[in-house]
Coordinates of C-alpha atoms in Angstrom, one line a residue:
M1 CA 163.6 -111.2 -58.7
K2 CA 164.6 -108.2 -57.3
L3 CA 167.6 -106.6 -58.7
Q4 CA 170.8 -106.1 -56.3
K5 CA 170.3 -103.4 -53.8
A6 CA 173.9 -102.5 -52.8
I7 CA 177.2 -101.7 -54.5
L8 CA 179.5 -105.0 -54.4
L9 CA 183.0 -103.8 -55.0
T10 CA 185.6 -106.6 -55.4
A11 CA 188.6 -105.7 -53.0
S12 CA 191.1 -107.9 -54.8
I13 CA 191.0 -106.0 -57.8
L14 CA 195.1 -106.6 -58.9
L15 CA 197.1 -105.4 -61.7
A16 CA 197.5 -108.3 -64.2
S17 CA 201.2 -108.7 -64.2
S18 CA 202.6 -107.8 -60.9
G19 CA 200.0 -108.5 -58.1
A20 CA 200.3 -105.1 -56.9
P21 CA 197.3 -103.2 -56.2
S22 CA 195.5 -101.6 -59.2
A23 CA 194.8 -98.0 -59.5
F24 CA 191.1 -99.2 -60.2
A25 CA 191.2 -100.8 -56.5
E26 CA 192.3 -97.8 -55.1
T27 CA 189.6 -95.3 -56.7
A28 CA 186.9 -98.1 -55.7
Q29 CA 187.4 -97.4 -52.1
T30 CA 187.5 -94.3 -52.3
E31 CA 184.2 -93.8 -54.5
S32 CA 182.3 -96.4 -51.7
A33 CA 183.2 -94.3 -49.1
S34 CA 182.2 -91.0 -50.9
L35 CA 178.8 -92.0 -52.7
A36 CA 175.6 -92.4 -51.5
V37 CA 173.1 -94.9 -53.2
P38 CA 170.5 -92.9 -55.0
N39 CA 166.7 -93.6 -55.2
A40 CA 166.1 -90.9 -57.8
T41 CA 164.6 -91.7 -61.3
I42 CA 166.5 -89.0 -62.8
T43 CA 170.1 -88.5 -62.5
V44 CA 171.9 -85.5 -63.9
L45 CA 175.5 -85.4 -65.4
Y46 CA 177.7 -82.3 -66.3
L47 CA 179.9 -81.9 -69.3
N48 CA 183.3 -81.4 -68.4
S49 CA 182.7 -81.7 -64.6
N50 CA 182.7 -84.5 -61.9
R51 CA 179.6 -83.1 -60.7
I52 CA 176.6 -85.3 -60.6
Q53 CA 173.2 -84.9 -59.1
S54 CA 170.4 -87.1 -57.6
N55 CA 167.8 -86.4 -55.3
G56 CA 168.6 -82.7 -55.2
T57 CA 172.1 -83.5 -53.8
M58 CA 175.4 -82.8 -55.6
Q59 CA 178.3 -85.2 -55.5
T60 CA 181.3 -86.0 -57.3
L61 CA 182.6 -88.7 -59.5
S62 CA 186.0 -89.8 -59.6
S63 CA 186.9 -88.5 -63.0
S64 CA 184.9 -85.6 -64.9
T65 CA 182.5 -86.3 -67.5
I66 CA 184.3 -85.4 -71.0
V67 CA 183.5 -85.1 -74.3
K68 CA 186.6 -86.1 -76.6
K69 CA 186.3 -86.3 -80.6
G70 CA 182.4 -86.1 -80.1
V71 CA 182.5 -89.0 -77.7
T72 CA 180.9 -88.5 -74.1
Y73 CA 183.1 -90.6 -71.7
V74 CA 182.0 -91.3 -68.2
S75 CA 184.2 -93.4 -65.1
L76 CA 183.0 -97.2 -65.6
R77 CA 183.6 -97.9 -62.1
S78 CA 182.2 -94.3 -60.6
L79 CA 178.9 -94.2 -62.5
A80 CA 178.1 -98.0 -62.5
G81 CA 178.6 -98.1 -59.0
F82 CA 176.5 -94.7 -58.3
L83 CA 173.6 -96.5 -59.9
N84 CA 174.0 -99.7 -57.5
Y85 CA 175.4 -101.9 -60.4
K86 CA 177.9 -104.9 -59.2
I87 CA 181.4 -103.7 -60.1
T88 CA 184.2 -106.7 -60.5
Y89 CA 187.7 -106.9 -62.2
D90 CA 189.2 -109.9 -63.4
A91 CA 193.3 -109.4 -63.2
T92 CA 193.9 -112.2 -65.4
T93 CA 191.8 -111.0 -68.4
K94 CA 192.1 -107.1 -67.5
I95 CA 188.0 -107.1 -67.8
V96 CA 186.0 -104.6 -65.3
S97 CA 182.5 -105.8 -65.5
A98 CA 179.2 -103.9 -64.0
A99 CA 176.3 -106.1 -63.5
T100 CA 172.5 -106.3 -62.0
D101 CA 170.7 -109.6 -61.5
S102 CA 170.1 -109.8 -65.2
I103 CA 172.5 -107.9 -67.3
E104 CA 176.4 -107.9 -67.2
A105 CA 178.4 -105.4 -69.4
R106 CA 181.8 -106.3 -69.6
Y107 CA 184.7 -103.6 -70.7
R108 CA 188.7 -103.7 -71.2
V109 CA 190.8 -100.7 -71.6
H110 CA 192.1 -99.9 -75.2
T111 CA 189.3 -101.5 -77.1
K112 CA 186.2 -100.1 -79.1
T113 CA 184.3 -103.3 -78.1
F114 CA 182.4 -104.4 -75.2
D115 CA 180.5 -107.6 -74.1
V116 CA 176.7 -107.4 -72.9
N117 CA 175.5 -111.0 -71.6
G118 CA 177.8 -112.8 -73.9
S119 CA 177.0 -111.0 -77.1
Q120 CA 179.9 -108.4 -78.5
K121 CA 178.9 -105.1 -79.3
T122 CA 180.8 -101.9 -80.8
M123 CA 181.3 -98.5 -78.8
S124 CA 181.5 -95.1 -80.2
G125 CA 185.1 -94.7 -78.9
E126 CA 187.6 -96.4 -77.4
A127 CA 188.1 -97.0 -73.7
Y128 CA 191.1 -95.7 -72.1
E129 CA 192.5 -95.3 -68.7
D130 CA 193.1 -92.1 -67.2
K131 CA 195.1 -92.1 -63.9
G132 CA 193.8 -95.2 -62.8
V133 CA 189.9 -94.7 -63.9
L134 CA 188.4 -96.8 -66.9
M135 CA 186.8 -94.6 -69.0
V136 CA 184.2 -95.6 -71.2
P137 CA 181.5 -94.1 -73.9
L138 CA 178.4 -92.8 -71.8
T139 CA 176.4 -94.5 -74.6
S140 CA 177.7 -98.1 -73.9
L141 CA 176.4 -98.1 -70.6
T142 CA 172.8 -96.6 -71.5
A143 CA 172.5 -99.3 -74.3
A144 CA 173.8 -101.9 -72.0
F145 CA 171.4 -101.4 -69.4
A146 CA 168.4 -99.7 -71.2
I147 CA 168.7 -96.4 -69.5
P148 CA 166.7 -93.4 -71.0
Y149 CA 168.8 -90.1 -71.3
K150 CA 168.7 -86.8 -72.5
L151 CA 171.4 -84.2 -73.6
D152 CA 170.1 -80.6 -72.1
G153 CA 172.9 -78.2 -72.7
D154 CA 175.8 -78.8 -70.6
R155 CA 174.1 -81.8 -68.6
I156 CA 173.0 -85.1 -69.1
N157 CA 169.7 -86.2 -67.6
L158 CA 169.6 -90.2 -67.0
S159 CA 166.3 -92.0 -66.1
P160 CA 167.6 -95.4 -65.2
V161 CA 165.5 -98.3 -63.6
S162 CA 166.4 -98.2 -59.8
P163 CA 167.7 -101.7 -58.5
N164 CA 165.4 -101.5 -55.7
T165 CA 162.3 -102.2 -58.1
D166 CA 161.3 -105.5 -59.8
S167 CA 162.3 -105.3 -63.5
G168 CA 159.0 -106.1 -64.5
S169 CA 157.2 -103.2 -62.2
S170 CA 156.0 -100.2 -63.6
T171 CA 158.0 -97.8 -61.5
D172 CA 160.1 -96.6 -64.3
T173 CA 157.0 -94.9 -66.1
E174 CA 155.9 -92.9 -63.3
I175 CA 156.4 -89.3 -63.3
P176 CA 159.2 -88.3 -61.0
P177 CA 158.5 -86.0 -58.1
N178 CA 159.9 -82.5 -58.3
E179 CA 163.6 -82.4 -56.7
P180 CA 164.7 -79.2 -55.2
P181 CA 166.7 -77.2 -57.5
T182 CA 170.6 -77.2 -57.3
A183 CA 172.8 -73.6 -56.6
Y184 CA 176.0 -73.7 -58.2
F185 CA 178.5 -70.9 -59.3
R186 CA 182.2 -71.0 -60.2
T187 CA 185.0 -68.5 -60.5
D188 CA 187.4 -67.8 -62.8
K189 CA 190.0 -68.1 -60.5
E190 CA 190.8 -68.6 -56.9
Q191 CA 192.9 -65.5 -56.0
Y192 CA 192.4 -61.8 -57.1
R193 CA 194.5 -58.9 -56.6
I194 CA 192.7 -55.6 -55.6
G195 CA 190.9 -53.9 -58.4
E196 CA 191.3 -57.4 -60.6
P197 CA 187.9 -58.4 -62.1
V198 CA 186.0 -61.4 -60.8
A199 CA 184.1 -63.7 -63.4
I200 CA 181.2 -65.5 -61.9
Y201 CA 179.7 -68.1 -64.0
D202 CA 176.2 -69.4 -62.5
E203 CA 175.7 -73.2 -63.4
S204 CA 172.8 -73.6 -61.2
T205 CA 170.3 -76.1 -62.3
D206 CA 166.8 -77.6 -61.7
D207 CA 165.0 -80.8 -62.9
E208 CA 162.3 -78.6 -64.6
N209 CA 164.4 -76.0 -65.5
A210 CA 161.9 -73.9 -63.6
I211 CA 164.5 -71.5 -61.3
T212 CA 162.4 -68.8 -60.6
S213 CA 164.7 -66.7 -58.3
R214 CA 168.6 -66.0 -57.7
E215 CA 169.6 -64.3 -54.3
W216 CA 173.3 -63.3 -54.2
V217 CA 175.6 -62.0 -51.6
N218 CA 179.0 -60.6 -52.6
N219 CA 178.4 -61.3 -56.5
E220 CA 180.5 -58.3 -57.1
P221 CA 182.7 -57.6 -60.5
V222 CA 185.5 -56.6 -58.2
F223 CA 186.7 -55.8 -54.8
F224 CA 188.9 -53.3 -53.4
E225 CA 190.1 -54.7 -49.8
A226 CA 192.0 -57.8 -49.4
G227 CA 190.9 -60.3 -47.2
I228 CA 188.9 -63.7 -47.6
V229 CA 185.3 -62.9 -49.6
E230 CA 182.2 -65.5 -49.3
I231 CA 180.2 -65.3 -52.2
K232 CA 176.7 -67.2 -51.8
L233 CA 174.0 -68.1 -53.9
T234 CA 170.3 -69.2 -53.3
V235 CA 168.2 -70.4 -55.9
K236 CA 164.7 -71.3 -56.0
D237 CA 162.0 -73.1 -58.3
K238 CA 158.4 -72.5 -59.0
H239 CA 157.5 -74.9 -56.0
G240 CA 159.3 -72.9 -53.5
L241 CA 162.0 -75.3 -53.1
S242 CA 165.5 -73.7 -52.6
S243 CA 169.1 -74.8 -52.7
T244 CA 172.2 -72.6 -51.5
Y245 CA 175.9 -72.8 -52.4
T246 CA 178.7 -70.9 -51.1
K247 CA 182.4 -70.4 -52.3
Q248 CA 185.2 -68.3 -51.0
I249 CA 188.2 -66.4 -52.6
E250 CA 190.9 -64.4 -51.5
V251 CA 191.6 -61.1 -52.1
T252 CA 195.4 -60.3 -51.9
S253 CA 197.1 -57.1 -50.9
E254 CA 198.3 -56.6 -54.2
V255 CA 196.8 -53.7 -56.0
L256 CA 195.9 -54.4 -60.0
Y257 CA 193.7 -51.0 -60.2
S258 CA 192.3 -48.7 -57.7
R259 CA 188.8 -48.1 -57.8
E260 CA 188.7 -44.8 -59.8
E261 CA 191.1 -46.5 -62.3
Y262 CA 188.8 -49.3 -62.4
G263 CA 186.1 -47.2 -63.0
K264 CA 187.6 -45.6 -66.1
R265 CA 189.1 -48.6 -67.4
I266 CA 186.8 -51.9 -66.5
A267 CA 183.5 -50.9 -64.9
P268 CA 180.6 -52.1 -67.8
P269 CA 178.7 -49.3 -69.1
G270 CA 175.9 -48.6 -66.7
S271 CA 178.0 -48.7 -63.6
S272 CA 178.4 -45.8 -61.3
I273 CA 182.1 -44.5 -61.0
A274 CA 183.8 -42.1 -58.9
I275 CA 186.1 -39.5 -60.3
N276 CA 188.3 -37.2 -58.8
E277 CA 188.4 -34.6 -61.6
M278 CA 186.6 -31.4 -61.6
V279 CA 184.2 -31.8 -64.5
L280 CA 183.9 -28.2 -64.6
S281 CA 187.6 -27.7 -65.6
F282 CA 187.3 -29.7 -68.6
D283 CA 187.1 -27.5 -71.8
A284 CA 183.7 -27.4 -73.4
L285 CA 182.8 -28.5 -76.6
P286 CA 181.3 -25.7 -78.9
Y287 CA 177.8 -26.4 -78.8
T288 CA 175.6 -25.9 -82.0
Y289 CA 172.8 -27.5 -82.9
T290 CA 170.1 -28.2 -85.7
T291 CA 166.7 -29.3 -84.8
E292 CA 164.0 -31.8 -86.3
P293 CA 160.4 -30.7 -86.5
Y294 CA 158.8 -32.6 -83.9
I295 CA 156.2 -30.5 -81.5
L296 CA 156.6 -31.5 -77.8
F297 CA 153.0 -32.0 -76.2
R298 CA 154.4 -31.7 -72.6
T299 CA 152.0 -32.6 -70.0
S300 CA 153.3 -32.7 -66.3
G301 CA 151.8 -29.8 -64.5
P302 CA 150.0 -30.5 -62.0
E303 CA 152.5 -33.1 -61.5
S304 CA 150.1 -34.1 -58.4
V305 CA 146.7 -34.3 -59.5
N306 CA 143.9 -33.8 -57.1
Q307 CA 140.6 -34.0 -58.9
E308 CA 139.3 -35.4 -62.0
G309 CA 139.9 -33.1 -64.8
I310 CA 141.6 -31.9 -68.3
L311 CA 145.8 -31.6 -67.5
Y312 CA 146.6 -30.5 -70.7
R313 CA 144.9 -30.0 -74.4
D314 CA 146.2 -28.7 -77.4
T315 CA 145.6 -29.2 -81.6
I316 CA 149.0 -30.4 -83.1
S317 CA 149.5 -31.5 -86.8
G318 CA 152.5 -33.5 -87.8
P319 CA 155.6 -35.2 -85.9
T320 CA 154.4 -35.2 -82.2
R321 CA 156.3 -36.0 -79.3
L322 CA 154.5 -36.8 -75.9
M323 CA 155.9 -36.4 -72.4
A324 CA 153.5 -37.5 -69.6
H325 CA 154.2 -37.5 -65.9
H326 CA 151.3 -37.5 -63.2
K327 CA 150.7 -38.9 -59.7
N328 CA 147.2 -39.5 -58.8
S329 CA 146.8 -37.8 -55.7
L330 CA 142.9 -38.6 -55.2
N331 CA 141.9 -41.0 -52.4
T332 CA 140.9 -43.7 -55.0
K333 CA 142.1 -45.5 -57.8
A334 CA 142.4 -43.5 -61.4
R335 CA 143.5 -43.9 -65.0
F336 CA 145.1 -41.6 -67.4
Y337 CA 144.4 -41.1 -70.9
L338 CA 145.5 -39.5 -74.2
I339 CA 142.2 -38.6 -76.6
A340 CA 142.8 -38.0 -80.0
T341 CA 139.9 -36.0 -81.3
N342 CA 139.2 -35.1 -85.4
R343 CA 137.6 -32.0 -85.6
N344 CA 138.0 -31.9 -89.3
D345 CA 135.6 -32.9 -92.1
T346 CA 137.8 -35.7 -93.4
A347 CA 139.4 -38.6 -91.6
V348 CA 143.1 -38.1 -90.3
S349 CA 145.7 -40.7 -89.9
I350 CA 147.8 -41.4 -86.9
Q351 CA 150.9 -43.3 -86.9
I352 CA 152.6 -44.2 -83.7
E353 CA 156.2 -44.5 -84.1
S354 CA 157.6 -45.2 -80.6
A355 CA 156.7 -45.5 -77.1
G356 CA 157.6 -46.2 -73.5
L357 CA 155.4 -46.2 -70.6
A358 CA 156.2 -47.0 -67.3
G359 CA 154.1 -47.5 -63.8
P360 CA 151.8 -47.0 -62.0
S361 CA 154.8 -46.8 -59.4
P362 CA 154.8 -44.7 -56.1
H363 CA 158.6 -43.9 -57.4
P364 CA 158.8 -40.9 -59.8
E365 CA 162.4 -41.5 -60.5
V366 CA 162.0 -45.2 -61.2
T367 CA 158.8 -44.4 -63.8
G368 CA 160.9 -41.6 -65.5
R369 CA 163.7 -43.7 -66.0
M370 CA 162.0 -46.9 -67.0
A371 CA 159.5 -44.8 -69.6
G372 CA 162.6 -43.3 -71.1
A373 CA 164.6 -46.9 -71.5
R374 CA 161.5 -48.3 -73.2
Y375 CA 161.1 -45.2 -75.5
L376 CA 164.5 -45.4 -76.6
Q377 CA 164.3 -49.4 -76.8
S378 CA 161.8 -48.8 -79.3
T379 CA 163.2 -46.6 -81.3
L380 CA 165.7 -49.4 -81.8
T381 CA 163.1 -52.1 -82.5
G382 CA 160.0 -50.5 -83.6
N383 CA 158.0 -52.8 -81.7
E384 CA 155.6 -50.0 -80.7
R385 CA 154.7 -49.3 -84.4
S386 CA 150.9 -48.8 -85.5
N387 CA 148.5 -46.9 -87.4
Q388 CA 145.0 -45.5 -86.6
Q389 CA 142.6 -43.8 -88.4
I390 CA 140.1 -40.9 -86.6
E391 CA 137.0 -40.0 -88.7
P392 CA 135.7 -36.9 -88.6
G393 CA 134.1 -35.8 -85.3
Q394 CA 135.5 -38.9 -83.7
S395 CA 137.3 -38.9 -80.6
V396 CA 139.7 -42.0 -79.6
A397 CA 141.9 -43.0 -76.6
I398 CA 145.1 -43.8 -78.2
F399 CA 148.1 -45.8 -76.7
P400 CA 145.6 -47.9 -74.9
Q401 CA 148.5 -49.5 -72.6
L402 CA 148.3 -46.2 -71.1
G403 CA 144.4 -46.5 -70.4
A404 CA 144.8 -49.8 -69.0
A405 CA 147.1 -48.6 -66.3
V406 CA 145.1 -48.6 -62.9
A407 CA 146.9 -46.0 -60.4
A408 CA 146.3 -46.2 -56.7
P409 CA 146.5 -43.1 -54.8
G410 CA 150.2 -42.1 -54.6
D411 CA 151.1 -43.9 -57.7
I412 CA 152.5 -41.9 -60.8
I413 CA 152.7 -42.7 -64.4
S414 CA 155.2 -41.7 -66.9
M415 CA 155.3 -41.6 -70.7
N416 CA 157.6 -40.7 -74.0
A417 CA 156.2 -41.3 -77.4
D418 CA 156.5 -40.2 -80.7
L419 CA 153.9 -40.1 -83.4
T420 CA 152.9 -38.5 -86.7
S421 CA 149.4 -37.5 -88.1
D422 CA 148.3 -36.4 -91.8
G423 CA 146.2 -33.7 -90.5
P424 CA 145.4 -31.5 -87.0
I425 CA 144.4 -33.5 -84.2
E426 CA 143.3 -32.2 -80.6
Y427 CA 145.0 -34.0 -78.1
T428 CA 143.7 -34.2 -74.7
M429 CA 145.3 -35.4 -71.3
L430 CA 143.0 -36.3 -68.6
M431 CA 142.5 -38.4 -65.5
V432 CA 139.1 -39.7 -64.3
R433 CA 138.2 -42.3 -61.7
A434 CA 139.2 -46.0 -62.6
D435 CA 135.8 -46.8 -63.3
Q436 CA 134.6 -43.8 -65.7
D437 CA 134.3 -43.8 -69.1
P438 CA 136.9 -41.2 -70.3
I439 CA 135.3 -40.1 -73.6
A440 CA 131.9 -39.9 -71.9
A441 CA 133.0 -37.8 -69.1
M442 CA 135.5 -35.3 -70.9
P443 CA 132.7 -33.0 -71.9
S444 CA 131.9 -31.9 -68.2
L445 CA 135.7 -32.3 -66.9
P446 CA 137.6 -29.0 -66.1
N447 CA 140.5 -27.7 -67.3
L448 CA 143.3 -28.1 -64.4
N449 CA 145.8 -25.4 -63.8
P450 CA 149.5 -26.1 -63.3
N451 CA 149.5 -25.2 -59.7
E452 CA 152.8 -26.4 -59.2
A453 CA 156.1 -25.2 -60.1
I454 CA 155.7 -27.7 -62.9
V455 CA 155.5 -26.8 -66.6
R456 CA 153.2 -28.2 -69.1
G457 CA 153.0 -26.7 -72.7
T458 CA 153.3 -27.2 -76.4
F459 CA 157.1 -26.7 -77.9
A460 CA 158.4 -26.7 -81.6
D461 CA 161.4 -28.1 -82.9
S462 CA 161.9 -30.6 -80.0
T463 CA 164.7 -32.8 -81.3
R464 CA 168.1 -31.0 -81.0
V465 CA 171.2 -32.5 -83.4
F466 CA 174.3 -32.1 -82.7
T467 CA 177.4 -33.4 -85.0
Y468 CA 180.8 -32.6 -84.0
D469 CA 183.6 -33.4 -86.5
G470 CA 186.7 -32.7 -84.6
I471 CA 188.9 -35.1 -82.8
I472 CA 187.4 -36.0 -79.0
G473 CA 189.4 -38.0 -76.4
Q474 CA 192.8 -36.6 -76.7
K475 CA 192.5 -34.4 -73.6
P476 CA 189.5 -34.3 -70.9
E477 CA 186.5 -32.5 -72.7
R478 CA 183.0 -32.2 -71.6
L479 CA 179.4 -31.1 -73.2
P480 CA 177.1 -29.7 -70.7
L481 CA 173.3 -30.0 -71.6
T482 CA 170.2 -28.6 -69.9
D483 CA 171.9 -26.0 -68.4
N484 CA 170.0 -23.1 -69.8
A485 CA 173.5 -21.3 -70.7
R486 CA 175.1 -23.0 -73.8
D487 CA 171.8 -25.3 -74.1
R488 CA 169.0 -23.1 -73.6
F489 CA 165.3 -23.9 -72.4
Q490 CA 162.6 -24.3 -75.0
E491 CA 160.1 -21.3 -75.2
G492 CA 156.4 -22.5 -76.2
M493 CA 152.7 -21.8 -75.0
D494 CA 150.1 -23.2 -72.7
G495 CA 147.4 -24.4 -75.2
I496 CA 145.1 -24.0 -72.5
L497 CA 145.7 -20.9 -70.8
N498 CA 147.3 -19.2 -74.2
T499 CA 150.3 -18.1 -72.2
V500 CA 153.9 -18.4 -72.6
A501 CA 155.6 -21.7 -71.3
I502 CA 159.0 -22.3 -70.7
N503 CA 160.4 -25.9 -70.8
S504 CA 162.4 -25.9 -67.7
G505 CA 164.9 -28.6 -68.4
N506 CA 164.2 -29.3 -71.8
Y507 CA 162.0 -32.2 -70.8
G508 CA 160.9 -34.4 -73.5
V509 CA 163.4 -32.8 -75.8
L510 CA 165.6 -35.8 -77.3
Y511 CA 169.2 -34.9 -78.1
K512 CA 170.9 -36.9 -80.9
I513 CA 174.4 -36.8 -80.9
T514 CA 176.9 -38.0 -83.3
L515 CA 180.6 -37.7 -82.3
N516 CA 182.4 -38.5 -85.6
H517 CA 185.9 -38.8 -84.5
V518 CA 186.3 -40.2 -80.9
S519 CA 189.8 -41.2 -80.1
P520 CA 191.1 -44.8 -79.1
N521 CA 190.6 -45.7 -75.5
T522 CA 188.2 -42.7 -74.6
L523 CA 185.7 -43.0 -71.6
I524 CA 182.6 -41.3 -72.5
A525 CA 180.3 -40.9 -69.2
F526 CA 177.4 -39.2 -67.9
N527 CA 177.8 -36.7 -65.2
P528 CA 174.8 -35.3 -63.0
R529 CA 175.3 -31.6 -62.0
G530 CA 171.9 -30.9 -60.5
G531 CA 171.1 -34.1 -58.3
R532 CA 169.7 -37.3 -58.1
Y533 CA 169.3 -38.5 -61.7
F534 CA 167.9 -41.7 -63.2
G535 CA 167.5 -42.3 -66.7
S536 CA 168.7 -44.1 -69.7
A537 CA 170.8 -43.1 -72.9
R538 CA 171.0 -45.2 -76.4
V539 CA 174.6 -45.4 -77.0
N540 CA 174.9 -46.9 -80.7
Q541 CA 172.5 -49.7 -80.8
Q542 CA 172.5 -50.1 -76.9
V543 CA 170.2 -48.9 -74.3
V544 CA 172.4 -48.1 -71.1
D545 CA 170.7 -47.5 -67.8
I546 CA 171.7 -44.2 -65.8
K547 CA 171.5 -44.6 -61.9
S548 CA 173.0 -41.5 -60.2
S549 CA 173.0 -40.9 -56.2
G550 CA 173.5 -37.2 -57.5
S551 CA 177.2 -36.8 -56.5
Q552 CA 179.0 -34.3 -58.7
Q553 CA 182.2 -36.7 -58.3
S554 CA 180.2 -39.6 -59.6
A555 CA 179.8 -40.6 -63.3
T556 CA 177.9 -43.3 -65.1
V557 CA 180.0 -45.2 -68.1
L558 CA 178.3 -45.2 -71.0
Y559 CA 180.9 -46.2 -73.5
R560 CA 184.6 -46.9 -74.1
T561 CA 186.3 -46.8 -77.4
K562 CA 188.7 -49.8 -78.5
D563 CA 192.1 -49.5 -80.0
Q564 CA 191.0 -47.3 -82.9
E565 CA 189.2 -44.2 -83.7
E566 CA 185.4 -44.7 -83.5
K567 CA 182.3 -42.7 -84.8
V568 CA 179.7 -42.8 -81.6
E569 CA 176.2 -41.9 -81.7
I570 CA 174.2 -41.1 -78.5
W571 CA 170.6 -40.3 -78.2
L572 CA 169.3 -39.2 -74.5
S573 CA 166.1 -37.3 -73.4
P574 CA 166.0 -35.5 -69.9
A575 CA 164.2 -38.1 -67.4
S576 CA 161.0 -37.1 -65.7
G577 CA 161.4 -37.4 -61.9
S578 CA 165.0 -36.9 -62.0
N579 CA 167.5 -33.4 -61.4
L580 CA 169.0 -31.4 -64.0
P581 CA 171.2 -30.1 -65.5
F582 CA 173.9 -32.5 -66.5
A583 CA 177.0 -33.1 -68.9
L584 CA 178.8 -35.9 -70.9
F585 CA 182.3 -36.1 -70.5
F586 CA 185.3 -37.9 -72.6
M587 CA 188.5 -38.7 -71.0
P588 CA 191.6 -40.4 -72.6
I589 CA 192.5 -43.5 -70.8
S590 CA 196.0 -43.6 -69.9
E591 CA 198.3 -46.4 -70.5
K592 CA 198.4 -49.4 -67.9

């Protein structure tokens, strides 16, 4: 026998005592007008929400699905009607029933029992009335009508047998067709002041949990102009189906924070902010440093490589830092390699400590930033650590991820790494066509000259440690770096030409800055002084991206102290492909 196909709502639902129209009857009329009859094999309920999804369409129930004392409650009439069950109300007994052709479940408010085809059952919680809506435990419905369900985070997936199919058919065992995702978000408020933070919560869903992209319009943390703002989100699943949701908020003319004050107080780390102060007028911290004995192997000249050859070579023992930044200027694909050769009579062990590789990419500032960020991240995680033994007379391409990167014409690779060896190792950076064996080709490759204004060379003591015990943040202060005035450039040697090399910009140098006494409510920011800068910094245990258009009246937020004095540690290394010098500044945040 076919199950019932339509929602049948009894119009004569009355209050038991007075004969007046029941609140149940009023909501029943509303629900029957607003809910479409679904045919989907999966229906999605959302906890603490009145949303219900079917066939990729979001609709609303008369009352939110809510959790009380560990029990999930739903509107009986709304959900049962949505599932195409017949709904009736007996004013004499005060019983609401939901039925198919073969099953009838009967409920009454303020009881913990319900009746299924004449057999009394116990519910996990007591049925109650909320503004005229009968709320019952969801599990009483799923048990009565044998509805499979699964809790997935804040949503419940129901797989009911459709009333439009025979009860004996196999439709309920078929794999449901893919449904499009459902875009949805909410904001913490509907109205905001100028400069007031806006919180946006993405609650988009997909039946396979396979949303692959999210495209936002006006997804901003704050707005500085009054008016109506329309925020839009489009989500797409792995099958290419998409959904869009829009919402409007109002920004009033009342000002909470100006753009500059918001930047100082609220903008999260990594945010670019405008500053009105002249940073060079800030007092400079007395800059004295100690060093750690890392020897820098800087290979960035020539930056544009227009023939196969040796980019740089030198022999180093002990702690070593690699900084590489090159562009393939051949008319064919190429690869870059770092070859370690042991010219000793005994084996030498190399330990990789940390590394970050970026590219191939045609954007030098992007590869420089990403290589630096990955390098700093690896100093926290240790995920690049490895050991390798080089036998006497053996040459090995270390950092296999470097050799695996195929650079198209115009592509750039960048790499930062720390390693150490227990004996002398000859390091050779080279570029060959992508199909060449680098070790076989190495003996016949020419030494390339740094024919651009780009430095290569070997530089000692390439970790600079600055520890400051004074109090910071009681007034605006700055720490200028890479300026060749307070922070002098390194002097080293070109290992191929055997000439003096100056590490202009101190690229590859790692700055370890420890500030032992930073005052409460102090802003720490990065200020570019030489132009466009894309880099990163490790601040305490977090890596913060730095993206600056180069204006000296801008800065990137690195950190803010809270309501008590703090110790702050900052690690950073000048990013390849970016401009120098730069400064850190420290600014007290005034009371609101």
